[in-house]
PDB file as gemmi writes it, atoms N, CA and C in Angstrom:
CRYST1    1.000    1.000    1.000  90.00  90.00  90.00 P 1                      
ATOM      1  N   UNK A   1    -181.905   9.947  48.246  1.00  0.00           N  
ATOM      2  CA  UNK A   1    -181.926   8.904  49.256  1.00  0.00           C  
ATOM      3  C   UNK A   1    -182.244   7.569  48.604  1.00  0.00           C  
ATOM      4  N   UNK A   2    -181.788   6.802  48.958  1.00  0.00           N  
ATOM      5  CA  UNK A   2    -181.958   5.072  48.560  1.00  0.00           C  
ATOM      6  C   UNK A   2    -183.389   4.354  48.889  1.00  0.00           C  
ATOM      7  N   UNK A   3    -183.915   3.749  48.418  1.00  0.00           N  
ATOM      8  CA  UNK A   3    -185.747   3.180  48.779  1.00  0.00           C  
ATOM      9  C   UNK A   3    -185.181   2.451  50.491  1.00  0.00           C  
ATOM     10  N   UNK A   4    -186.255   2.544  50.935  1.00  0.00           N  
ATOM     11  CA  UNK A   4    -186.654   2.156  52.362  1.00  0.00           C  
ATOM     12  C   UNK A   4    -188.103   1.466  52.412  1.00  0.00           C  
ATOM     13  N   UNK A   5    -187.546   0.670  53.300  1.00  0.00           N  
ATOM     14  CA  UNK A   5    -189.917   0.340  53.151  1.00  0.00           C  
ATOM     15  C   UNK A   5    -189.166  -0.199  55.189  1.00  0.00           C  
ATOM     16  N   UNK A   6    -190.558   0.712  55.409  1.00  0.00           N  
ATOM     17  CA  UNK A   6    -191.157   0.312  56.894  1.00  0.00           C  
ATOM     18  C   UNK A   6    -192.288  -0.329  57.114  1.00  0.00           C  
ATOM     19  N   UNK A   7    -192.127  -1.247  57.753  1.00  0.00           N  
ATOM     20  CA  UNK A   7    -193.280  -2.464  57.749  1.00  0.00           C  
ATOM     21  C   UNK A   7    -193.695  -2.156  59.574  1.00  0.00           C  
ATOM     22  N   UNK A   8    -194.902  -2.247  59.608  1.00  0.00           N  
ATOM     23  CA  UNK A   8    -195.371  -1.999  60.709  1.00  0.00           C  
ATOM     24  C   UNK A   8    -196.309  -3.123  61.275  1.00  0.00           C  
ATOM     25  N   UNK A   9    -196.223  -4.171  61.980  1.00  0.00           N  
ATOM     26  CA  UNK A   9    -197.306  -5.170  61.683  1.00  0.00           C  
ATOM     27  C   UNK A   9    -198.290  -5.323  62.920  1.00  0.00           C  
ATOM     28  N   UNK A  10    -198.762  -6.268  62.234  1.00  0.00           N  
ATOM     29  CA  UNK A  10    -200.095  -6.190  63.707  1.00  0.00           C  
ATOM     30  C   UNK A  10    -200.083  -5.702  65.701  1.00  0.00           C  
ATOM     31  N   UNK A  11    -198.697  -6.657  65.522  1.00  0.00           N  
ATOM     32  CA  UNK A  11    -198.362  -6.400  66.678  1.00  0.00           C  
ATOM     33  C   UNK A  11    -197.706  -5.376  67.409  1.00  0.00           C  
ATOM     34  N   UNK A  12    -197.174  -4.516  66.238  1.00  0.00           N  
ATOM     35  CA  UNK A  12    -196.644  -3.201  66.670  1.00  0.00           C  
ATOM     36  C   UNK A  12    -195.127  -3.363  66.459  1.00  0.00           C  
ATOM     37  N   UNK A  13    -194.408  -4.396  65.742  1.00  0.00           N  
ATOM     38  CA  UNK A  13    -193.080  -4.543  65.582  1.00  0.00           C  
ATOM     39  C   UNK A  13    -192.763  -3.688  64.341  1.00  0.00           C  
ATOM     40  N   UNK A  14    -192.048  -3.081  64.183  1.00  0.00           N  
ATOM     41  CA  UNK A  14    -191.314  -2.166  62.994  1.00  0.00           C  
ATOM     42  C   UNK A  14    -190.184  -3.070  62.861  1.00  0.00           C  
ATOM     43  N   UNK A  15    -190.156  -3.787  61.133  1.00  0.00           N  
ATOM     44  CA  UNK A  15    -189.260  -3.781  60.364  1.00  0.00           C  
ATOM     45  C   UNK A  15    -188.837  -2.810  59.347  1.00  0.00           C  
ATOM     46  N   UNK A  16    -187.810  -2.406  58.937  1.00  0.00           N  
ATOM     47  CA  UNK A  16    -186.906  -1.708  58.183  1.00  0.00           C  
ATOM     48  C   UNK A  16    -186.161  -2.356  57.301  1.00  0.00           C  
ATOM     49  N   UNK A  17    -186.173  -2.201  55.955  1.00  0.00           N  
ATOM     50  CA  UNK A  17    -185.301  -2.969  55.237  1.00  0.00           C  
ATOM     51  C   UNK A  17    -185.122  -1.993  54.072  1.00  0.00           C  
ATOM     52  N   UNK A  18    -183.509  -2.163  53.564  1.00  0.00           N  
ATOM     53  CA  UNK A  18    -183.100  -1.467  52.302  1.00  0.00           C  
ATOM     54  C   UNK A  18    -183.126  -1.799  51.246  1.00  0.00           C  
ATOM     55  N   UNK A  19    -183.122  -1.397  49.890  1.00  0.00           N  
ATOM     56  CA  UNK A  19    -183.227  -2.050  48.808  1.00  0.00           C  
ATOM     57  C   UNK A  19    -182.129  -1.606  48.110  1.00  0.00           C  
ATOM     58  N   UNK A  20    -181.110  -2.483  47.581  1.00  0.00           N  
ATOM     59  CA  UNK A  20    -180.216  -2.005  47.065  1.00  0.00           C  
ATOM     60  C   UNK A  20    -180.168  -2.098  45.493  1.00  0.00           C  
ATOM     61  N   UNK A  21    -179.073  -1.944  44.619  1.00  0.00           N  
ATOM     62  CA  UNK A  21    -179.426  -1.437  42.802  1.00  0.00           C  
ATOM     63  C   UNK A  21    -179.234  -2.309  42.569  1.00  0.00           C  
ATOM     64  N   UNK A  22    -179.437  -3.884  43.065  1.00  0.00           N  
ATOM     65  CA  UNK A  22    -178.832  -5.252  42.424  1.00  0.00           C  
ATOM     66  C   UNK A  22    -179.963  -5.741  42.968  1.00  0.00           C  
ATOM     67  N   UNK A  23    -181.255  -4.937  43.592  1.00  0.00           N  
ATOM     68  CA  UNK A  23    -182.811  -5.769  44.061  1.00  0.00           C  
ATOM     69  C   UNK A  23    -182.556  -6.622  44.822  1.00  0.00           C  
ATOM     70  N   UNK A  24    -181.944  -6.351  46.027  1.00  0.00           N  
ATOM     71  CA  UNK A  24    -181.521  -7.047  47.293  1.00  0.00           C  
ATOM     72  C   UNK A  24    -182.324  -6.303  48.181  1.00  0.00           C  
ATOM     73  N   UNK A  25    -182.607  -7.064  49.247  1.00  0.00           N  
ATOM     74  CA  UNK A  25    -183.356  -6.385  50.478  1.00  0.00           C  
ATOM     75  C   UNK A  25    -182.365  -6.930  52.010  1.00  0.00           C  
ATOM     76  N   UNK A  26    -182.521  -6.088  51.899  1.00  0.00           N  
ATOM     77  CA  UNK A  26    -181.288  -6.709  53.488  1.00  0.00           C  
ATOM     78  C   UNK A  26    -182.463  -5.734  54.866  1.00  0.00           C  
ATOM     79  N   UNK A  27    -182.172  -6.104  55.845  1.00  0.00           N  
ATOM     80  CA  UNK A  27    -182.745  -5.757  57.086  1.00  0.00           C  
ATOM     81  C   UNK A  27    -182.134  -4.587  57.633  1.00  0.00           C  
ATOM     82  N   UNK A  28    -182.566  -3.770  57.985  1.00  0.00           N  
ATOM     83  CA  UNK A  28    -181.769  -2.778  59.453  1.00  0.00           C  
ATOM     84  C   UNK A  28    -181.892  -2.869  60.591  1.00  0.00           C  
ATOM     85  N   UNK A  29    -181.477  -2.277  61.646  1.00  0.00           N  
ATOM     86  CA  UNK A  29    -181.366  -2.585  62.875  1.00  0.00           C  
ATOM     87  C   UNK A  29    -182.060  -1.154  62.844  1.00  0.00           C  
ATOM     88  N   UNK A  30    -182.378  -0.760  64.326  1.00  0.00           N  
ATOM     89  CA  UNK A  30    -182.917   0.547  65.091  1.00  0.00           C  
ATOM     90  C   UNK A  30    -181.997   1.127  65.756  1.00  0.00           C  
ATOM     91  N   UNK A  31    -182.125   2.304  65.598  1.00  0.00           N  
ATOM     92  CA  UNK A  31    -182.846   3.529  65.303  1.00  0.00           C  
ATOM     93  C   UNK A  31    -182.596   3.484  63.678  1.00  0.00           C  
ATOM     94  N   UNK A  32    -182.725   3.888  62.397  1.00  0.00           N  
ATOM     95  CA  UNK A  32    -182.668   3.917  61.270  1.00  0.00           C  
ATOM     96  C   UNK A  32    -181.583   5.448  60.880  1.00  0.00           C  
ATOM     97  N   UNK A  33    -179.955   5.149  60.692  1.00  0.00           N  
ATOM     98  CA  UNK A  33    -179.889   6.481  60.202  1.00  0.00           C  
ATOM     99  C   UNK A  33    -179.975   6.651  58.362  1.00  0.00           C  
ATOM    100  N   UNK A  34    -180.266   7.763  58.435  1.00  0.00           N  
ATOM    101  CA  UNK A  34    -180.681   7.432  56.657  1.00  0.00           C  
ATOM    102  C   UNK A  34    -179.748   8.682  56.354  1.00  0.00           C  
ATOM    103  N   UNK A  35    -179.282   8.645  55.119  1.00  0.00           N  
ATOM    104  CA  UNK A  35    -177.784   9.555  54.498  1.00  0.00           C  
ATOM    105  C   UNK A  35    -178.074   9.486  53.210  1.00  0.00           C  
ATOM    106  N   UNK A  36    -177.821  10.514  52.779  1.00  0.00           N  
ATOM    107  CA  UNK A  36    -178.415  10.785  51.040  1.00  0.00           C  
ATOM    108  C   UNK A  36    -176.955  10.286  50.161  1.00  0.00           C  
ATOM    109  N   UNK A  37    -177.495   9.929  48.732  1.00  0.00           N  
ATOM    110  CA  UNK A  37    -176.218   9.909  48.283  1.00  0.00           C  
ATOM    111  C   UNK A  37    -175.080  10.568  47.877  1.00  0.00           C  
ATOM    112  N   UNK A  38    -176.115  12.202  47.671  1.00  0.00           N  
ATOM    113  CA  UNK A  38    -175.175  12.930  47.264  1.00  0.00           C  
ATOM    114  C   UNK A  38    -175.966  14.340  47.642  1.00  0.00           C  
ATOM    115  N   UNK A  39    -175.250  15.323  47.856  1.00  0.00           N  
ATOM    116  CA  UNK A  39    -175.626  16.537  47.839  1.00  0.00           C  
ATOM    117  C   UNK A  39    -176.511  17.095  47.008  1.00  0.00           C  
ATOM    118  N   UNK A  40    -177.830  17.682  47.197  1.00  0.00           N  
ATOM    119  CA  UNK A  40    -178.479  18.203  46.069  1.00  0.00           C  
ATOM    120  C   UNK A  40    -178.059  19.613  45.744  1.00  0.00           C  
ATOM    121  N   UNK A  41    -177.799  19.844  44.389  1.00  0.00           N  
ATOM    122  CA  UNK A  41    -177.708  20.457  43.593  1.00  0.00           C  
ATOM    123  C   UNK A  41    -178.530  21.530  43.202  1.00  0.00           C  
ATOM    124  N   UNK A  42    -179.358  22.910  44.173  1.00  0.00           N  
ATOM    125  CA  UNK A  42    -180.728  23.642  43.761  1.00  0.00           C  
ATOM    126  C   UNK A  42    -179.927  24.688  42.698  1.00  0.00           C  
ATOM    127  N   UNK A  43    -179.033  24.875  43.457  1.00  0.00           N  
ATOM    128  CA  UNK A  43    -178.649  26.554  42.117  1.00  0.00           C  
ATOM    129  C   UNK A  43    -177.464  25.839  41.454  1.00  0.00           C  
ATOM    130  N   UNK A  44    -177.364  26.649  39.718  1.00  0.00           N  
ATOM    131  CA  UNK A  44    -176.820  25.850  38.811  1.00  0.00           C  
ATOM    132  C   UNK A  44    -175.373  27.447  39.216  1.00  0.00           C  
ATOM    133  N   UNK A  45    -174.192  26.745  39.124  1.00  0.00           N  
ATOM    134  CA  UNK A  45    -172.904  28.119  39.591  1.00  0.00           C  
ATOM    135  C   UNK A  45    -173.256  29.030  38.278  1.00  0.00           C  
ATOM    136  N   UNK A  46    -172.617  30.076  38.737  1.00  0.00           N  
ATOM    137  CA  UNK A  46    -173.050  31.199  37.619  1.00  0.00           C  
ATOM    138  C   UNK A  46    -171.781  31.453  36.232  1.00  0.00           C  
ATOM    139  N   UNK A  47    -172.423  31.226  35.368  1.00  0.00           N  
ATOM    140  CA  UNK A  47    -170.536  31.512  34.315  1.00  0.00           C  
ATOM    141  C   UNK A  47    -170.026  32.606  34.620  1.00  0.00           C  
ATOM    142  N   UNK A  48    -168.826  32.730  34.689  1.00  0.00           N  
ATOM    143  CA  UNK A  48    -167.660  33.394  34.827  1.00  0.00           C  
ATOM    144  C   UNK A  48    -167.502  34.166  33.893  1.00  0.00           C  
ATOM    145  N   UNK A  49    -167.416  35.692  33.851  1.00  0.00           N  
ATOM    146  CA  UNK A  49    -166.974  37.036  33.638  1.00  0.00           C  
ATOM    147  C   UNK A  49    -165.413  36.348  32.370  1.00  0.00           C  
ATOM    148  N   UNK A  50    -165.514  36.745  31.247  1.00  0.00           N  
ATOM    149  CA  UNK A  50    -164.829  36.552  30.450  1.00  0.00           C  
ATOM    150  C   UNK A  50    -164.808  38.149  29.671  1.00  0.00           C  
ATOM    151  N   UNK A  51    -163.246  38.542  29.171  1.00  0.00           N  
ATOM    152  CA  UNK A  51    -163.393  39.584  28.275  1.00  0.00           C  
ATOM    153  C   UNK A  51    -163.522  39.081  26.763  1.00  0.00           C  
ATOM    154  N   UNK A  52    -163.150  37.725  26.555  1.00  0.00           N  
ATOM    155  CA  UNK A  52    -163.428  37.070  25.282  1.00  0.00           C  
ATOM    156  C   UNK A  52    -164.604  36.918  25.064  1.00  0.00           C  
ATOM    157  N   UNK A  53    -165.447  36.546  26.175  1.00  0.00           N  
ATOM    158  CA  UNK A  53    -167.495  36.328  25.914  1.00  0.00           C  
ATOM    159  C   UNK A  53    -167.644  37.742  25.287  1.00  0.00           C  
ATOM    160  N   UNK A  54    -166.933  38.874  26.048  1.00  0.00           N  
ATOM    161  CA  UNK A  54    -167.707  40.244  25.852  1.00  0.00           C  
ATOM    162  C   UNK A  54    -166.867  40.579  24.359  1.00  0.00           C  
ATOM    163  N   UNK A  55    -166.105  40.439  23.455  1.00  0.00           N  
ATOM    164  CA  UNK A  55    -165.622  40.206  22.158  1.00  0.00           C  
ATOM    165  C   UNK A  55    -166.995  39.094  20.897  1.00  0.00           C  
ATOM    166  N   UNK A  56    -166.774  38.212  21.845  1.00  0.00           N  
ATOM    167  CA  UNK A  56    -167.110  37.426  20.527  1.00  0.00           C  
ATOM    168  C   UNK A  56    -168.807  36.749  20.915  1.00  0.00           C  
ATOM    169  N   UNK A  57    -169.862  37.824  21.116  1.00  0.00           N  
ATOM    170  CA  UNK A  57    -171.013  38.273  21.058  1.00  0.00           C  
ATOM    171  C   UNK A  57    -171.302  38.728  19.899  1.00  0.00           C  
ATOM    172  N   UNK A  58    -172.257  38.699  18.958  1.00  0.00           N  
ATOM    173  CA  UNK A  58    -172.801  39.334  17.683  1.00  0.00           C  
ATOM    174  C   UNK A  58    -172.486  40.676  17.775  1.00  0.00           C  
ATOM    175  N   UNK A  59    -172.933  41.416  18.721  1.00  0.00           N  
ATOM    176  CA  UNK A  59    -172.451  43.093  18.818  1.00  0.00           C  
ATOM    177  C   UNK A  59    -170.870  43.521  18.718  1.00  0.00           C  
ATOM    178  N   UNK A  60    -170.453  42.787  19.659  1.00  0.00           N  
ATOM    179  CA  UNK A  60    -168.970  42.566  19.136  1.00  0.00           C  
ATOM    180  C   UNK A  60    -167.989  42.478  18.396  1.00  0.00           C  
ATOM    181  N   UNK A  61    -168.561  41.103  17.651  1.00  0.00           N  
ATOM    182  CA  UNK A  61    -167.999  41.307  16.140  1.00  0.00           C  
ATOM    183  C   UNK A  61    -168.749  42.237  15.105  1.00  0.00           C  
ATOM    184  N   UNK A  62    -169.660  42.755  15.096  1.00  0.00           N  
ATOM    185  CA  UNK A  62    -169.949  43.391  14.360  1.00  0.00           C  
ATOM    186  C   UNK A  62    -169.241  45.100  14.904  1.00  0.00           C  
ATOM    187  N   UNK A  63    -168.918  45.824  16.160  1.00  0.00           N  
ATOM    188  CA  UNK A  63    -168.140  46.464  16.298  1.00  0.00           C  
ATOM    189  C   UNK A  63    -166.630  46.479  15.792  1.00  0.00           C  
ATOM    190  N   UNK A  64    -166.230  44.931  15.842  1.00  0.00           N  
ATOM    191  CA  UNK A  64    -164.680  44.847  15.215  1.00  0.00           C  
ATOM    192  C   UNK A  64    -164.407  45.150  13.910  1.00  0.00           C  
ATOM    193  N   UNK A  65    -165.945  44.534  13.386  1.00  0.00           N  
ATOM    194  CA  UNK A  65    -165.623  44.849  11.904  1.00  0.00           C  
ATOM    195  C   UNK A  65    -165.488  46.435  11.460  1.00  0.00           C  
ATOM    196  N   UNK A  66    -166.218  46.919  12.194  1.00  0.00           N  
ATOM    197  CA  UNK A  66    -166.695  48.529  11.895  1.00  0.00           C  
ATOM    198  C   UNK A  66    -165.128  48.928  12.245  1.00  0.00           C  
ATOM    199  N   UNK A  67    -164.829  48.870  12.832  1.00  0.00           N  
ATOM    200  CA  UNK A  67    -163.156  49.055  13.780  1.00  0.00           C  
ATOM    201  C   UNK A  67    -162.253  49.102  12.713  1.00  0.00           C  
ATOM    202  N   UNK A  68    -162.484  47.933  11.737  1.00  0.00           N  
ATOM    203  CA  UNK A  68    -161.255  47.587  10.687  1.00  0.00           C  
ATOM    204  C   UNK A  68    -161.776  48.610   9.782  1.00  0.00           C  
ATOM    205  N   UNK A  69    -163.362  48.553   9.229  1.00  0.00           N  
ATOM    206  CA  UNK A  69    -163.206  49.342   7.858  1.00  0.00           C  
ATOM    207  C   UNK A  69    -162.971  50.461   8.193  1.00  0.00           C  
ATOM    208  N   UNK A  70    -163.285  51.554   9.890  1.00  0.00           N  
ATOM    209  CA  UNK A  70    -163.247  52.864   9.835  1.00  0.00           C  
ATOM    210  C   UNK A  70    -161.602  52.837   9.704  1.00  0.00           C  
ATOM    211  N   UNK A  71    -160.551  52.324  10.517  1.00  0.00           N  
ATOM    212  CA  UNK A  71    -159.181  52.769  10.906  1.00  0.00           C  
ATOM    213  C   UNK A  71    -158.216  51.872  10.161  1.00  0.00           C  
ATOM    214  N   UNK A  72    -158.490  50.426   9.517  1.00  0.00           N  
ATOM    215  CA  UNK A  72    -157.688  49.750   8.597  1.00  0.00           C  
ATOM    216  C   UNK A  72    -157.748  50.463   7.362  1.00  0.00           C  
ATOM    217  N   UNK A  73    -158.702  50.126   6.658  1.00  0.00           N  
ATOM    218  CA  UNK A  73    -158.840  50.294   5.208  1.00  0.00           C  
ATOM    219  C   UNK A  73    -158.423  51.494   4.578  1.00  0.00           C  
ATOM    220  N   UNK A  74    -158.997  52.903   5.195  1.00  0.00           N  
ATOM    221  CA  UNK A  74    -158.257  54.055   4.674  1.00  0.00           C  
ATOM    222  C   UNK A  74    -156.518  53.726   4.871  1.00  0.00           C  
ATOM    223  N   UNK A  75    -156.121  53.559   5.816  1.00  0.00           N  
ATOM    224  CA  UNK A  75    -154.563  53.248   5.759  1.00  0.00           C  
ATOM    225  C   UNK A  75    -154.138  52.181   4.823  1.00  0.00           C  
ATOM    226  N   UNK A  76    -154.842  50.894   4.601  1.00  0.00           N  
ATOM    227  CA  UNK A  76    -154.800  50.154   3.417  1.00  0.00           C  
ATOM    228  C   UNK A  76    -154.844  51.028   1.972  1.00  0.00           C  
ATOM    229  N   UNK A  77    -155.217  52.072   1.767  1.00  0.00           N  
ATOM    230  CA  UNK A  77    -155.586  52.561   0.684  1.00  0.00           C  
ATOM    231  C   UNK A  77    -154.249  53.808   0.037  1.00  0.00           C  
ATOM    232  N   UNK A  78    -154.295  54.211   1.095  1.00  0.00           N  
ATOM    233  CA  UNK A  78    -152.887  55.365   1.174  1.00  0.00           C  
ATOM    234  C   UNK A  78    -151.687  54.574   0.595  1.00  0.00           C  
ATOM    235  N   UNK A  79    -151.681  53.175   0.594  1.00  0.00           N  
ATOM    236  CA  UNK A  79    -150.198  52.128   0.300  1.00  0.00           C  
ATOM    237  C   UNK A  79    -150.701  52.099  -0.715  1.00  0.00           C  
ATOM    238  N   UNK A  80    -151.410  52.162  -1.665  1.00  0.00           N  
ATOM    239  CA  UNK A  80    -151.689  51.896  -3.249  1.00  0.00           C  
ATOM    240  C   UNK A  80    -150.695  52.642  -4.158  1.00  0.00           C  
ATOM    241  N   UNK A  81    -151.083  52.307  -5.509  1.00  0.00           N  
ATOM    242  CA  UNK A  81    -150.046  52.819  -6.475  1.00  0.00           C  
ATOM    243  C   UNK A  81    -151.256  53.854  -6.784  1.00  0.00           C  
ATOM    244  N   UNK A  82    -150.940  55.680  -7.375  1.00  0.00           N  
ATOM    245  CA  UNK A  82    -151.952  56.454  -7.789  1.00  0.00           C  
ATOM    246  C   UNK A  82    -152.537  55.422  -9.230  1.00  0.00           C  
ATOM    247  N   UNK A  83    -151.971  54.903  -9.856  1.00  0.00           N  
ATOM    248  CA  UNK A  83    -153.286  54.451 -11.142  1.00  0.00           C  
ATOM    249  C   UNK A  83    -153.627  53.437 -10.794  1.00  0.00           C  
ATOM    250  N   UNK A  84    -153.927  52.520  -9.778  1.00  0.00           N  
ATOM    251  CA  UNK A  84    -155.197  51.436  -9.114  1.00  0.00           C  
ATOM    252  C   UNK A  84    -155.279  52.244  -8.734  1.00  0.00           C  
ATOM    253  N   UNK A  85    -155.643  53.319  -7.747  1.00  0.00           N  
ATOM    254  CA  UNK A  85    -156.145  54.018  -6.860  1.00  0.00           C  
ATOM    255  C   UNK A  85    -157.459  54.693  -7.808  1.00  0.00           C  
ATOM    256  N   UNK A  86    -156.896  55.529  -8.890  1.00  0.00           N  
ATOM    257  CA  UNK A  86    -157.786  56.004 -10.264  1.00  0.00           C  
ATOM    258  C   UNK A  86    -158.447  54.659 -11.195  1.00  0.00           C  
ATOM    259  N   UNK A  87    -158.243  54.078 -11.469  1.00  0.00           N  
ATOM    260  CA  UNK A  87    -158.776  52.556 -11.668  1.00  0.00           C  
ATOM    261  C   UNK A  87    -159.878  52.301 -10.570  1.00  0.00           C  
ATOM    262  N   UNK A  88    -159.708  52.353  -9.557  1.00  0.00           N  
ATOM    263  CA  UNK A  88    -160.820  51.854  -8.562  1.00  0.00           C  
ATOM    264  C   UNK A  88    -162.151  53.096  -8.549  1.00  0.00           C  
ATOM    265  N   UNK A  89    -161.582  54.424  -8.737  1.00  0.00           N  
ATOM    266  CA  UNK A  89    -161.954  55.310  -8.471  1.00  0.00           C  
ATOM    267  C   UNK A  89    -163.723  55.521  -9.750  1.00  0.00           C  
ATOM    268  N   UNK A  90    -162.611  54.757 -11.154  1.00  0.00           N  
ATOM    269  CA  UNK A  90    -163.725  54.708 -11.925  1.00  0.00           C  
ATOM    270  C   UNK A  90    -164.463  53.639 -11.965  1.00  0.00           C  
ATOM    271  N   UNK A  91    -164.073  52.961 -11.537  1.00  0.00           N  
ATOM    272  CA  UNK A  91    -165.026  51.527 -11.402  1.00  0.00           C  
ATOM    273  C   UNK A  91    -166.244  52.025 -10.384  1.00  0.00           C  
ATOM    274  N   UNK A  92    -165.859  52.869  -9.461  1.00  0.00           N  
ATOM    275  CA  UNK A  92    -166.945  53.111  -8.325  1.00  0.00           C  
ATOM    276  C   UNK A  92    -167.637  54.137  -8.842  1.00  0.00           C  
ATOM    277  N   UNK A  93    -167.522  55.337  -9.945  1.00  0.00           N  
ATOM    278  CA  UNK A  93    -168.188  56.112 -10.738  1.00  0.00           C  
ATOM    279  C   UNK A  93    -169.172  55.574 -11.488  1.00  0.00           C  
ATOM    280  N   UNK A  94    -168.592  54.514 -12.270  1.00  0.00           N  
ATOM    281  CA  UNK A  94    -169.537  53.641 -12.629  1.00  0.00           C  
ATOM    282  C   UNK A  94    -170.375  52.922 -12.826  1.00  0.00           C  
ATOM    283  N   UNK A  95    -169.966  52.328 -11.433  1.00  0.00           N  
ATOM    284  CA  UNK A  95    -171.682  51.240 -10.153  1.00  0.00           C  
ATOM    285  C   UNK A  95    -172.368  52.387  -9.805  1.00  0.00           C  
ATOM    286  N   UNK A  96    -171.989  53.803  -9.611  1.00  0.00           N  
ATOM    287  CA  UNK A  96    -172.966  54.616  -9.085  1.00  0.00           C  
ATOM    288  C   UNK A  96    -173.854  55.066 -10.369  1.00  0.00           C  
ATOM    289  N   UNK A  97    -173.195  55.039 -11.560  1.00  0.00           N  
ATOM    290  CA  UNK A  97    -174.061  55.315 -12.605  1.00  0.00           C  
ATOM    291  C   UNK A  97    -174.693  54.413 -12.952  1.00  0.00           C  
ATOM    292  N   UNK A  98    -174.817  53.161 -12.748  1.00  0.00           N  
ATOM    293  CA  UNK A  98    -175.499  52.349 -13.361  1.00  0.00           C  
ATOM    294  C   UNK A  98    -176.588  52.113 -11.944  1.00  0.00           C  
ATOM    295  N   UNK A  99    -176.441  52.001 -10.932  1.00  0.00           N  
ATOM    296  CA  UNK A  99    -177.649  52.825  -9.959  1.00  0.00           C  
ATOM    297  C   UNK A  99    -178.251  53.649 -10.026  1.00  0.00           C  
TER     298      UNK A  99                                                      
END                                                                             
């Protein structure tokens, strides 16, 4: 609502006057209707149901990833030539021996 001041004076006369955003005071007449400027706002709307929110959450991507190494990578691996395949095979014999 906009400032109001009610002046009440000795004699029992009620003035009313508005104050406007340029510090003007202008007078009202009676009865006083008073009107807000804008609708208040108590509840904030709720976000909207997305299947992309429910993807790209930390749990999410960390499920996708699991997704690729269980069902990509073995099929990535089957396309190799057999000697990288034996090449890789000893390289990983190796890190385990030196663990």
């Amino acid at each position: 609502y906009p400032l109001y001041t009610v002046t009440i004076g000795e004699s029992g006369r009620i003035r009313t006057s508005f104050h406007t955003p340029t510090k003007q005071r202008r007078e009202l007449a009676h009865p006083v209707k008073l009107e807000p400027f804008a609708r208040p706002m108590y509840f904030q709307p709720r976000k909207q149901m997305s299947i992309l929110s429910m993807f790209m959450n930390p749990m999410g991507l960390m499920m996708g990833v699991m997704f690729l190494m269980v069902f990509v990578l073995p099929k990535m691996m089957e396309g190799m030539d057999p000697e990288e395949m034996k090449k890789l095979q000893e390289e990983m014999k190796k890190n385990q021996a030196d663990q």
